[in-house]
Coordinates of C-alpha atoms and ligand atoms in Angstrom, one line a residue:
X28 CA 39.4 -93.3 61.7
X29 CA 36.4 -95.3 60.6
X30 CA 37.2 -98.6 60.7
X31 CA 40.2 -99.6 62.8
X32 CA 42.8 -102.0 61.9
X33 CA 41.9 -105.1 64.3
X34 CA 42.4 -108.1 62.3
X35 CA 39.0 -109.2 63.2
X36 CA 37.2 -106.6 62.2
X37 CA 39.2 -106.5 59.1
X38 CA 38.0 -110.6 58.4
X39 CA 34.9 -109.0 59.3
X40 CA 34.5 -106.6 56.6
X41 CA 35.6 -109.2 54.0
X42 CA 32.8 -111.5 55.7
X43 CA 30.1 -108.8 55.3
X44 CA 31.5 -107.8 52.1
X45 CA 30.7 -111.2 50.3
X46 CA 26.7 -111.5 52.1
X47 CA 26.5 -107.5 50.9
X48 CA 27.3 -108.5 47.0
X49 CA 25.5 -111.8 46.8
X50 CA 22.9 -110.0 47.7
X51 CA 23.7 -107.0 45.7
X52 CA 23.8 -109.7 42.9
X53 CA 20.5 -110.8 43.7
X54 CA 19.2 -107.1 43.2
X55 CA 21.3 -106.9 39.9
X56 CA 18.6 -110.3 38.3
X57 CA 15.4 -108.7 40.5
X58 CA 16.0 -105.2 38.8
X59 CA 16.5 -107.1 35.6
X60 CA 13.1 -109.0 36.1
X61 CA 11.3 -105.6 36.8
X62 CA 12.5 -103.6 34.2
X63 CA 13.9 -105.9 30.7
X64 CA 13.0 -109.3 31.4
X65 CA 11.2 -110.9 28.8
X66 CA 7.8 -113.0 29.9
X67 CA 9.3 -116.4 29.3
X68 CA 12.4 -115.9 31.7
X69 CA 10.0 -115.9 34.8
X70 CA 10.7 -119.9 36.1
X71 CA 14.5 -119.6 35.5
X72 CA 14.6 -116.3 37.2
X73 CA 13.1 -117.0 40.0
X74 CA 15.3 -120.5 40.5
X75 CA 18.3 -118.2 40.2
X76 CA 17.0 -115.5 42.5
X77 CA 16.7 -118.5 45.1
X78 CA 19.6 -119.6 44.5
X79 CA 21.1 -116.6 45.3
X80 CA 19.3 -115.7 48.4
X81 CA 19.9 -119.3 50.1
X82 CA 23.8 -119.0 49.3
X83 CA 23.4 -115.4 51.0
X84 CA 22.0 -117.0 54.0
X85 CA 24.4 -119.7 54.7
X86 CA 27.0 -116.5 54.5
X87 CA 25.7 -115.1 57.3
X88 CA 24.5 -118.3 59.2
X89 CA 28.0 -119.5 59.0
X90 CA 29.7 -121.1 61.7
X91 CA 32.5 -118.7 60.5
X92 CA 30.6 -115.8 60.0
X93 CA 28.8 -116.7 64.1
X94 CA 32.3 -117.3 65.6
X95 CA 34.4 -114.3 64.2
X96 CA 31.4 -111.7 65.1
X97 CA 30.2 -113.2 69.0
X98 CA 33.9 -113.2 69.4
X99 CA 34.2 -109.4 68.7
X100 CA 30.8 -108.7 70.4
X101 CA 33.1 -110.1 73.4
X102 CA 35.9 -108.4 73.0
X103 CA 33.7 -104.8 72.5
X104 CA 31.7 -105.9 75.7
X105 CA 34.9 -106.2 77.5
X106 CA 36.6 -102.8 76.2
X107 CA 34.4 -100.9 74.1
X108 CA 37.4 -98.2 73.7
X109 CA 39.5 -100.2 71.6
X110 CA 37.1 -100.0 69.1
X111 CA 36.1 -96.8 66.8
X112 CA 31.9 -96.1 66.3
X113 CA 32.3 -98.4 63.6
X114 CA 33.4 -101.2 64.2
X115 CA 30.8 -101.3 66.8
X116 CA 28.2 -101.0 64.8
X117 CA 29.4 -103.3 62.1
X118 CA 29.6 -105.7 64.9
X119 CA 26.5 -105.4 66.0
X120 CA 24.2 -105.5 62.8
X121 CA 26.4 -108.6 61.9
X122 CA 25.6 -109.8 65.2
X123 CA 21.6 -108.7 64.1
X124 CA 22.0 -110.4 60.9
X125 CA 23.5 -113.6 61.9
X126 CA 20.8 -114.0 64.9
X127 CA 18.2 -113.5 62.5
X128 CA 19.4 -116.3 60.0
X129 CA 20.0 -118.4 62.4
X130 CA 16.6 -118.2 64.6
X131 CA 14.6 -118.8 61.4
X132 CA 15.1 -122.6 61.0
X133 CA 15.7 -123.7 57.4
X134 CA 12.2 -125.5 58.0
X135 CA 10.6 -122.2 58.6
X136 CA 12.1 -120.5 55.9
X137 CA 10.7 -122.7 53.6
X138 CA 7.0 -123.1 54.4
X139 CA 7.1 -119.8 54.3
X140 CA 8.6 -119.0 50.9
X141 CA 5.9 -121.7 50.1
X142 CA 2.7 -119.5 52.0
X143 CA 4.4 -116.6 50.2
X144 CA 4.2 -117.2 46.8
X145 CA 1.2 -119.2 46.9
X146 CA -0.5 -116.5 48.8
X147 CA 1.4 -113.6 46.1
X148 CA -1.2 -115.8 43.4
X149 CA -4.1 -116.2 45.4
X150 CA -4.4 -112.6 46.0
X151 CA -3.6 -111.4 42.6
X152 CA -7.1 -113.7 41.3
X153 CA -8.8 -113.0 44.7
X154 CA -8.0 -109.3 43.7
X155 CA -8.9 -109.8 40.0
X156 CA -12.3 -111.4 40.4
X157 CA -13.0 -108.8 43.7
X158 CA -13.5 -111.8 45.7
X159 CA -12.1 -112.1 49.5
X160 CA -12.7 -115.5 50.2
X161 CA -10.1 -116.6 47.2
X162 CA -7.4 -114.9 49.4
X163 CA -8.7 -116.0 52.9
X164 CA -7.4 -119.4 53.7
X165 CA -4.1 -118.3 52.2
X166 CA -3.8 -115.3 54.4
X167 CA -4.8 -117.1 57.3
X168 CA -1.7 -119.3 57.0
X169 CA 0.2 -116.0 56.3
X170 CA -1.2 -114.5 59.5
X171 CA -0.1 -117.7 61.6
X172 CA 2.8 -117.4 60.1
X173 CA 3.5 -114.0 60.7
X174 CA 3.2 -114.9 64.8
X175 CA 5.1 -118.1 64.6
X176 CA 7.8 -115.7 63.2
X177 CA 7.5 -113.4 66.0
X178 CA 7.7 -116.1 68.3
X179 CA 11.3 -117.4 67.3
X180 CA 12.5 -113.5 67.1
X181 CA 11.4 -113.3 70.4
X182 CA 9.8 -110.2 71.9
X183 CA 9.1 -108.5 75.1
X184 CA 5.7 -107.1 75.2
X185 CA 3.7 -108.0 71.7
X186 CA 4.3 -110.2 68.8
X187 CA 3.7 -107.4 67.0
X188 CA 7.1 -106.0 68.0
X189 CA 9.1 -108.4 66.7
X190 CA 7.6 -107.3 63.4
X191 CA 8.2 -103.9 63.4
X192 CA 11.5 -104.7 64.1
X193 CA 12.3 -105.9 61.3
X194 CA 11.6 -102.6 59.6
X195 CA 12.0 -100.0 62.5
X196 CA 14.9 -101.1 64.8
X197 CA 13.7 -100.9 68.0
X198 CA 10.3 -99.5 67.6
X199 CA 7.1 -100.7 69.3
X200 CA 3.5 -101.0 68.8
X201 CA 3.5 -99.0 71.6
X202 CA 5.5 -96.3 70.5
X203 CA 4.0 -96.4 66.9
X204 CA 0.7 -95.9 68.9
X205 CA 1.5 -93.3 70.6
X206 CA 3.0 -91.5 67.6
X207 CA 0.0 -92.2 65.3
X208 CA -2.8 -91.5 67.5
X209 CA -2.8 -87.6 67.3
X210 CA -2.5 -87.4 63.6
X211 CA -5.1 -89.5 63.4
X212 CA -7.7 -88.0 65.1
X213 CA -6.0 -84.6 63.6
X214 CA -6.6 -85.7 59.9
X215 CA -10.2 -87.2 60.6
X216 CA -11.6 -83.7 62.2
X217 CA -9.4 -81.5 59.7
X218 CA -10.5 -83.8 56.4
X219 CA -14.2 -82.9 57.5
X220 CA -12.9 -79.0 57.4
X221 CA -11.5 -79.4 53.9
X222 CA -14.6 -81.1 52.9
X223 CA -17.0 -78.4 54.3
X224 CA -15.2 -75.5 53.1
X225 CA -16.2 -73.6 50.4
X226 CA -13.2 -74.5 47.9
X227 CA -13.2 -76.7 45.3
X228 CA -10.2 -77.4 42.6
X229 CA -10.8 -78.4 39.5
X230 CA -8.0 -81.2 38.5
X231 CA -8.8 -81.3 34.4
X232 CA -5.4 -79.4 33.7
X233 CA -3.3 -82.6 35.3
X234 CA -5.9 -85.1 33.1
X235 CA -4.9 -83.3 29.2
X236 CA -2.5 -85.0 27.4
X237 CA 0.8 -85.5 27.6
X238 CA 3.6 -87.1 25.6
X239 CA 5.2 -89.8 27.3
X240 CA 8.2 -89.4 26.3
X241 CA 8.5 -85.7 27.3
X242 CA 7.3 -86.7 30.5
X243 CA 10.2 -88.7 31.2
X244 CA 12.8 -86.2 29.7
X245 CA 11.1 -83.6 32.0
X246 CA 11.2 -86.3 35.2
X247 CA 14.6 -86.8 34.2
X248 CA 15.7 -83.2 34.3
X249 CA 14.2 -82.7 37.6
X250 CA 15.7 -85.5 38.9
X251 CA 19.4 -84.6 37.8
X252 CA 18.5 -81.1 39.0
X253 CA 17.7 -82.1 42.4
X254 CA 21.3 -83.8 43.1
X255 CA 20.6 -87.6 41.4
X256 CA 23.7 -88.6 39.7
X257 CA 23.4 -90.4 36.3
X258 CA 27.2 -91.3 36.6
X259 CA 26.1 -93.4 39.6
X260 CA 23.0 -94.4 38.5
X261 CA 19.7 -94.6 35.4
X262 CA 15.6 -94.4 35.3
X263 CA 13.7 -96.8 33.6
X264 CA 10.5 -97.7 33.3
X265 CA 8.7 -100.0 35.6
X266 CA 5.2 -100.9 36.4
X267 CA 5.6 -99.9 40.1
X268 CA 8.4 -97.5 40.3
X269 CA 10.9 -98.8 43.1
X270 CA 14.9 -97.7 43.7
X271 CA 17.4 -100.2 44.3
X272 CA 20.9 -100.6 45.0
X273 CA 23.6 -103.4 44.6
X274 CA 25.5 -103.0 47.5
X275 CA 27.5 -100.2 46.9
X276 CA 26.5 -96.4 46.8
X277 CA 27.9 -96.0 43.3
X278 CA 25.3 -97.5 41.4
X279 CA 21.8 -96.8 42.9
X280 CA 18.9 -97.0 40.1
X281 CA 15.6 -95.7 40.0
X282 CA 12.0 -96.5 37.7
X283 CA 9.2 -94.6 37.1
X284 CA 6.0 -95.2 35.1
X285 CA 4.7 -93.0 32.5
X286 CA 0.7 -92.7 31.7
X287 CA -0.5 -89.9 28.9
X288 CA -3.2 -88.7 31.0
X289 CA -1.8 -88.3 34.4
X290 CA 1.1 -86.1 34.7
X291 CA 1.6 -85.8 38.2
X292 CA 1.6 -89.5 38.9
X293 CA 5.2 -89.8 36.6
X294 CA 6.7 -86.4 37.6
X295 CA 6.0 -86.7 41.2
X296 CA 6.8 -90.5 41.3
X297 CA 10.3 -89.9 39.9
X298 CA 11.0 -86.8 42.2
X299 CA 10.2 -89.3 44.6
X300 CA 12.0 -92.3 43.8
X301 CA 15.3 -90.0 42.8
X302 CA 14.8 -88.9 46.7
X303 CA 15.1 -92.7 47.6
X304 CA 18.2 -92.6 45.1
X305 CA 19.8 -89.8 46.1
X306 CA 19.9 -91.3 50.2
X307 CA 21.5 -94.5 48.8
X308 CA 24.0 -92.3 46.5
X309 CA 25.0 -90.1 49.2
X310 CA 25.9 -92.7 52.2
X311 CA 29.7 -92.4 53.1
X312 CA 31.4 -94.3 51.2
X313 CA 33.8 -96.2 53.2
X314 CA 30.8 -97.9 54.2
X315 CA 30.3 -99.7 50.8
X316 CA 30.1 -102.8 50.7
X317 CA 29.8 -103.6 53.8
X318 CA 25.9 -104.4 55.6
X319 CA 26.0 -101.0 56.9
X320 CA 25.7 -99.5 53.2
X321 CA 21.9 -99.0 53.4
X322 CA 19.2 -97.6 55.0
X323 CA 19.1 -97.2 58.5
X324 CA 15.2 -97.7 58.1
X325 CA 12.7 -98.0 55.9
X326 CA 10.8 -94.7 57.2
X327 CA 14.0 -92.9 57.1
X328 CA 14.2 -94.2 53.4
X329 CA 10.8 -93.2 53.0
X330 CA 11.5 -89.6 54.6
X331 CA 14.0 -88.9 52.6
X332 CA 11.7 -89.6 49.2
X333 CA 8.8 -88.2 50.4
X334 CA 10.5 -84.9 51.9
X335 CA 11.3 -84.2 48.0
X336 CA 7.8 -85.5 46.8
X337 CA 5.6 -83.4 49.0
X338 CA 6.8 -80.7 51.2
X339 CA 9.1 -79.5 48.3
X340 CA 8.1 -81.0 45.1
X341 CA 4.3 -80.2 45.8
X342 CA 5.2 -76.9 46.8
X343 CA 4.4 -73.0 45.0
X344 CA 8.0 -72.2 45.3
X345 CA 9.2 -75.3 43.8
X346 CA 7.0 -75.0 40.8
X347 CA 7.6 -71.6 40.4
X348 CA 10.9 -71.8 39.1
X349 CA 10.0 -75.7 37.4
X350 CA 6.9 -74.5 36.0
X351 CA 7.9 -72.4 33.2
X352 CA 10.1 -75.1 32.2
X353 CA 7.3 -77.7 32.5
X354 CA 5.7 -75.3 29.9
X355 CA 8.6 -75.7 27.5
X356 CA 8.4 -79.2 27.7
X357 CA 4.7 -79.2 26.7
X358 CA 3.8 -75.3 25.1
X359 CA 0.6 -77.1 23.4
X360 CA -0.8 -78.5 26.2
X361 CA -0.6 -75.9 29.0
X362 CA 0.4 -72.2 29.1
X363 CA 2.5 -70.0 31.8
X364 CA -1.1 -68.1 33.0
X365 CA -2.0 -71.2 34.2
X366 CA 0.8 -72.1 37.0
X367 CA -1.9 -71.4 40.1
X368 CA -4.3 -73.8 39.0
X369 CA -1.4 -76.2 38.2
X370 CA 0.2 -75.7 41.8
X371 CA -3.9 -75.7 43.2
X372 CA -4.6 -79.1 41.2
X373 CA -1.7 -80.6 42.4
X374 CA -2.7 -80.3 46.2
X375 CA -6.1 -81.5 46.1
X376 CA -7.2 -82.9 49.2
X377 CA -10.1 -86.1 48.2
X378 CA -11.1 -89.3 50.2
X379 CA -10.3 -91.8 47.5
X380 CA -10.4 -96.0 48.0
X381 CA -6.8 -96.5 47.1
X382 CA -3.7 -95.8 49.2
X383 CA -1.0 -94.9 46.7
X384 CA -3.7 -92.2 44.9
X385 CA -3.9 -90.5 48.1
X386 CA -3.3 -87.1 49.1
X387 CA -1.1 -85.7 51.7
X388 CA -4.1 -85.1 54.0
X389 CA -5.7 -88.9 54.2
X390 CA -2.7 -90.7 53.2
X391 CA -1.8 -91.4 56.6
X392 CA -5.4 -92.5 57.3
X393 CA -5.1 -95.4 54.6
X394 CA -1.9 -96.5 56.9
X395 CA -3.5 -95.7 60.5
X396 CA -6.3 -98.2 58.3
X397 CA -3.4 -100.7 58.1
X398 CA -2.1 -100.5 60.7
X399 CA -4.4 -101.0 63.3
X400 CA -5.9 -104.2 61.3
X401 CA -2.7 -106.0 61.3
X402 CA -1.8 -105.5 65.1
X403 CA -5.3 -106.6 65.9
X404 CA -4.7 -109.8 63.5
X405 CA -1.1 -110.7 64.9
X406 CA -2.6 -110.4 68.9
X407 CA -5.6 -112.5 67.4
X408 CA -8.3 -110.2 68.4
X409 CA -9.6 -110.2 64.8
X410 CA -10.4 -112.6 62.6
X411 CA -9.1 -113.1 59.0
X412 CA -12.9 -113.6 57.5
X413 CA -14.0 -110.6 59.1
X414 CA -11.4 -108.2 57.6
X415 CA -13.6 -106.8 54.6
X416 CA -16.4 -105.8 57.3
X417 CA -13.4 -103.7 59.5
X418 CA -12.2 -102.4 56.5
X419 CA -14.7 -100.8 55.2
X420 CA -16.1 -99.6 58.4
X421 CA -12.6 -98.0 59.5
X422 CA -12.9 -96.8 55.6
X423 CA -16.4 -95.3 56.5
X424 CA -15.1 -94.0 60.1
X425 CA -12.1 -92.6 58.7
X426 CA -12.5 -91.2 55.3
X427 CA -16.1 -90.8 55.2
X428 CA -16.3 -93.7 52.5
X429 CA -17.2 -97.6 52.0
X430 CA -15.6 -99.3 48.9
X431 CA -18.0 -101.0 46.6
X432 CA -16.0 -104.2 46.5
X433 CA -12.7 -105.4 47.7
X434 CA -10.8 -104.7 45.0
X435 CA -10.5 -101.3 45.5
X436 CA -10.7 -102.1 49.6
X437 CA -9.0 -104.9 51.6
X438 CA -7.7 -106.8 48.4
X439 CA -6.0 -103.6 47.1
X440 CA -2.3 -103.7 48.6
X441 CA 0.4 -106.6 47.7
X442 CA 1.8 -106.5 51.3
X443 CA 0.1 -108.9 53.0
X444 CA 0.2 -111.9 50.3
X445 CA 4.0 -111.5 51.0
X446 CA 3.7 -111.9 54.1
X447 CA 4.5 -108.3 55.2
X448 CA 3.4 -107.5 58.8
X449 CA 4.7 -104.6 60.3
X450 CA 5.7 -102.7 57.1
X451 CA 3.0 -100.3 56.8
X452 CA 3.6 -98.0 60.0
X453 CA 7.2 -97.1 58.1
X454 CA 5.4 -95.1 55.4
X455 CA 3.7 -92.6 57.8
X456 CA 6.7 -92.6 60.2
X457 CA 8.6 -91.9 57.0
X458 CA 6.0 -88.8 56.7
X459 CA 6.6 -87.7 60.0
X460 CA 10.7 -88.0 60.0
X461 CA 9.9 -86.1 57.3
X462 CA 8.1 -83.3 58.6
X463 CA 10.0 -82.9 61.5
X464 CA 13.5 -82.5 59.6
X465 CA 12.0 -80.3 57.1
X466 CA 11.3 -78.3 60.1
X467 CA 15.0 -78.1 61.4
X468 CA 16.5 -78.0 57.7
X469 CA 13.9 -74.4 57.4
X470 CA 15.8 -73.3 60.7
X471 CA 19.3 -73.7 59.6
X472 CA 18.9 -73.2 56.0
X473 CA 18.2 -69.2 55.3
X474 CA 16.3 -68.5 52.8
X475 CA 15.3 -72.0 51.7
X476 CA 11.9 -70.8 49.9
X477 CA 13.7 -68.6 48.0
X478 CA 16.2 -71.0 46.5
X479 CA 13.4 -73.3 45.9
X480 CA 12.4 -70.4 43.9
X481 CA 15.5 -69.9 41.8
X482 CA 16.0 -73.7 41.4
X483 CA 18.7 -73.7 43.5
X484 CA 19.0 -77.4 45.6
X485 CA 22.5 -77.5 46.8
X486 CA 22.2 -76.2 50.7
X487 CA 18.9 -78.8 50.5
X488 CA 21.3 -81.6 49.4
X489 CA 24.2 -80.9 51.3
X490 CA 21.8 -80.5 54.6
X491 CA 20.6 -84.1 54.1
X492 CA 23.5 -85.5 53.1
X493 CA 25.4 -84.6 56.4
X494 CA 22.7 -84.9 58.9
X495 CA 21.1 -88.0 57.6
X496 CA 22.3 -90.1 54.5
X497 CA 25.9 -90.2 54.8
X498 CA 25.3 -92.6 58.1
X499 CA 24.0 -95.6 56.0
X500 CA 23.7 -97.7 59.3
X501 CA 25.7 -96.2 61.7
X502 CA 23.1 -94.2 63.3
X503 CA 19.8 -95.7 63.7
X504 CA 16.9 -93.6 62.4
X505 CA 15.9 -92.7 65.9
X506 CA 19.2 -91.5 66.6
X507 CA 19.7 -89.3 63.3
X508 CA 16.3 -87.8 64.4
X509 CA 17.2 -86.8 67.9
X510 CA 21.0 -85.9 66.3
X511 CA 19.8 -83.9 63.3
X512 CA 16.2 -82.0 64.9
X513 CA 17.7 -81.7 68.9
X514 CA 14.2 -84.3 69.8
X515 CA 12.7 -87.7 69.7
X516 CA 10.3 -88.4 66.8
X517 CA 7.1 -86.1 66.9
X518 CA 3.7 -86.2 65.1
X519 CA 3.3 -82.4 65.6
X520 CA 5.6 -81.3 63.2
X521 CA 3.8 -83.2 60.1
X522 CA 0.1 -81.9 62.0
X523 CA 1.7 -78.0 61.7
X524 CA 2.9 -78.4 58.5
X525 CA -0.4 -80.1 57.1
X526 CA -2.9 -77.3 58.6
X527 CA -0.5 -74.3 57.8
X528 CA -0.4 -75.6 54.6
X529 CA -3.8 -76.9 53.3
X530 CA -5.6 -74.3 55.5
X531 CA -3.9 -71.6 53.5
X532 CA -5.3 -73.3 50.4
X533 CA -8.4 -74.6 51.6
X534 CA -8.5 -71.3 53.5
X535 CA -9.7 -73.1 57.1
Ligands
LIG50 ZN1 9.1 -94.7 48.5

């Protein structure tokens, strides 16, 4: 049994169900303003997605919503037995939820939906004109912010906690410390290797031309191939390709963007987005509808995108079975002899300014970057106006390069004019979960490489389906980890997998 028949849990479910589809609404008109919205709806949209959101919020603030879940939190406290896994946790993310809407005064909310969207404008000229001290002030307050909100979530040791929190359940600066150290000092000394040795890869086959709208077919194929449903779902177009959900696993929709002259960039950004997808699409589904239909975190969501993106999607064995159909889809532009330096250009390994053109290699160098800025702001042992100076000399520690202006160096990512502390770490984490299941999958999956080979996805789907996405909330992501892999959440898994595989190519 999933969810028992209690009559408070049942007034529960009903509870939760109503927060989960105004919300779900609210991601129905936020798709819709991402994807078909014409340029004159932009005021009336965002009044309505306001709207929306405060009526969410008094759902869960409640008095109603407070009284039926602290009575069950009781109740569970008292006699835990009574109640299935379920319930439990249903009663204790409502119990999460309703904390959380009810620490943050309306008061708070407000100034900062104010600092937010006046710092989302500030930043976009600041970032247009390449000039910090537009964004400064503005981030400042975002920053102050940022540990006024920490203060009324409450932590134990740092601010910074709280934060993470919000995207990591339970996770620490600490922890994220300790977890991110080794790879970094792993990637710095092992990027210098790549760099020194005596291989270079030409990327010009990636940079000819290619139709747009055979990019997309070809995206879509691989995407249906992989396990994305189409009944349950669609791909569009977007600027910045995003998944999203409405609140139920049956209809789960994903964007991509299309550019003539980089292939990779659309192919490898739907494979990755229809990874996102296919975790949404797969939770149980007497979950839906309910707050536990989601993500357990936003690194395991991340994992489970990434684990299709890289370690199989940039792989030889992938692309040798998809590679004579990518040659179908475009028999002008490249030719079968050509698959190695194909598979070889998509794996180069290149310090570059920008985080989302990174490699696998420094990718997690442009978060570590991140990272370690922001904790430093929230504890106050940095200074807002000094930011450009740490980040390009973290840039020249790190990666070996200094941007030329602040564009393409601290101006570059949207996160922080929303007001998004704590949010980076989840994308390396997500790297790591993903190494370290891909690891455990290889062990119980025979043969993996070679249905990789043939095109064949179903043990790969099925795997992640049962060890990790079917648990929407249940589990946290710590717990899945330690469930699915036997251990806690380990950096040495991504570091194997990253010097077995670009030392084979960059023969190190
Ligand atoms: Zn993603």
């Amino acid at each position: 049994m999933k969810f028992s028949k209690n009559k408070k849990i049942q007034k529960l479910i009903e509870l939760s169900k109503e927060a989960t589809m105004l919300k779900g609404i609210g991601e129905v008109l936020d798709w819709d303003q991402n994807v078909n919205m014409p340029k004159n709806a932009a005021e009336g949209r965002s009044y309505q997605l306001a709207l929306i959101s405060s009526i969410t919020h008094q759902k869960v603030a409640s008095d109603q919503f407070g009284e039926v879940v602290k009575s069950l939190d009781k109740e569970i406290k008292e006699n835990p037995a009574k109640f299935t896994l379920y319930d439990r946790v249903l009663v204790r993310e409502s119990l999460r939820a309703y904390e959380k809407a009810t620490k943050l005064l309306k008061d708070f909310v407000e100034r900062e939906s104010e600092a937010k969207s006046k710092g989302f404008e500030a930043w976009k000229e600041a970032k247009e004109k390449s000039d910090f001290s537009i964004f400064e002030p503005f981030l400042k307050k975002l920053v102050d912010l940022a540990i006024e909100e920490a203060g009324l979530l409450g932590y134990e040791d740092s601010p910074y906690d709280a934060l993470l929190d919000k995207f990591e359940q339970g996770l620490t600066e600490k922890q994220v410390e300790k977890i991110l150290s080794p790879l970094r000092d792993f990637t710095v000394s092992f990027l210098q290797k790549v760099l020194n040795s005596n291989i270079t890869i030409d990327g010009e086959i990636l940079k000819r031309k290619f139709n747009t709208q055979k990019q997309l077919e070809f995206g879509k194929e691989l995407a249906e191939d992989s396990g994305y449903s189409f009944d349950s779902g669609r791909l569009d177009i977007a600027p910045h390709p995003f998944t999203t959900e409405f609140g139920t696993s049956s209809d789960v929709r994903i964007t991509t963007r299309v550019d003539e002259g980089n292939l990779p960039d659309s192919i490898l950004s739907t494979i990755h987005e229809s990874g996102h997808g296919m975790y949404e699409q797969n939770i149980d589904k007497a979950l839906d509808m309910t707050i536990l239909s989601e993500e357990t975190s936003y690194a395991m969501h991340e994992a489970m995108a990434r684990m299709w993106e890289n370690p199989i999607g940039r792989s030889k064995y992938f692309w040798n079975y998809q590679y004579p159909r990518l040659v179908r889809a475009f028999p002008k532009v490249i030719s079968l002899g050509e698959k190695e330096k194909f598979i070889s250009a998509i794996n180069i390994v290149e310090p570059g300014f920008i985080r989302v053109d990174a490699d696998e290699i420094t990718y997690n160098l442009h978060i570590i970057l991140r990272f370690e800025i922001e904790r430093d702001l929230i504890k106050g042992k940095v200074r807002v106006k000094d930011l450009p100076e740490i980040w390009n000399s973290k840039m020249q520690e790190y990666l070996g390069i200094t941007p030329p202006n602040d564009a393409l160096g601290v101006l570059q990512d949207v996160h922080w004019s929303y007001g998004l502390f704590g949010y980076f770490p989840s994308y390396s984490i997500g790297n790591i979960y993903a190494a370290q299941l891909m690891n455990k999958m290889n062990k119980d999956i025979i043969g993996i490489n070679k249905q990789l080979q043939e095109g064949d996805y179903t043990k790969i789907r099925t795997w992640l389906e049962k060890n990790v996405q079917q648990y929407g909330k249940v589990l946290t992501a710590g717990e899945i980890c330690e469930k699915a892999t036997g251990e806690k959440l380990n950096s040495k898994y991504l570091i194997e997998y990253l010097e077995d595989k670009f030392g084979r190519i960059y023969k190190i």
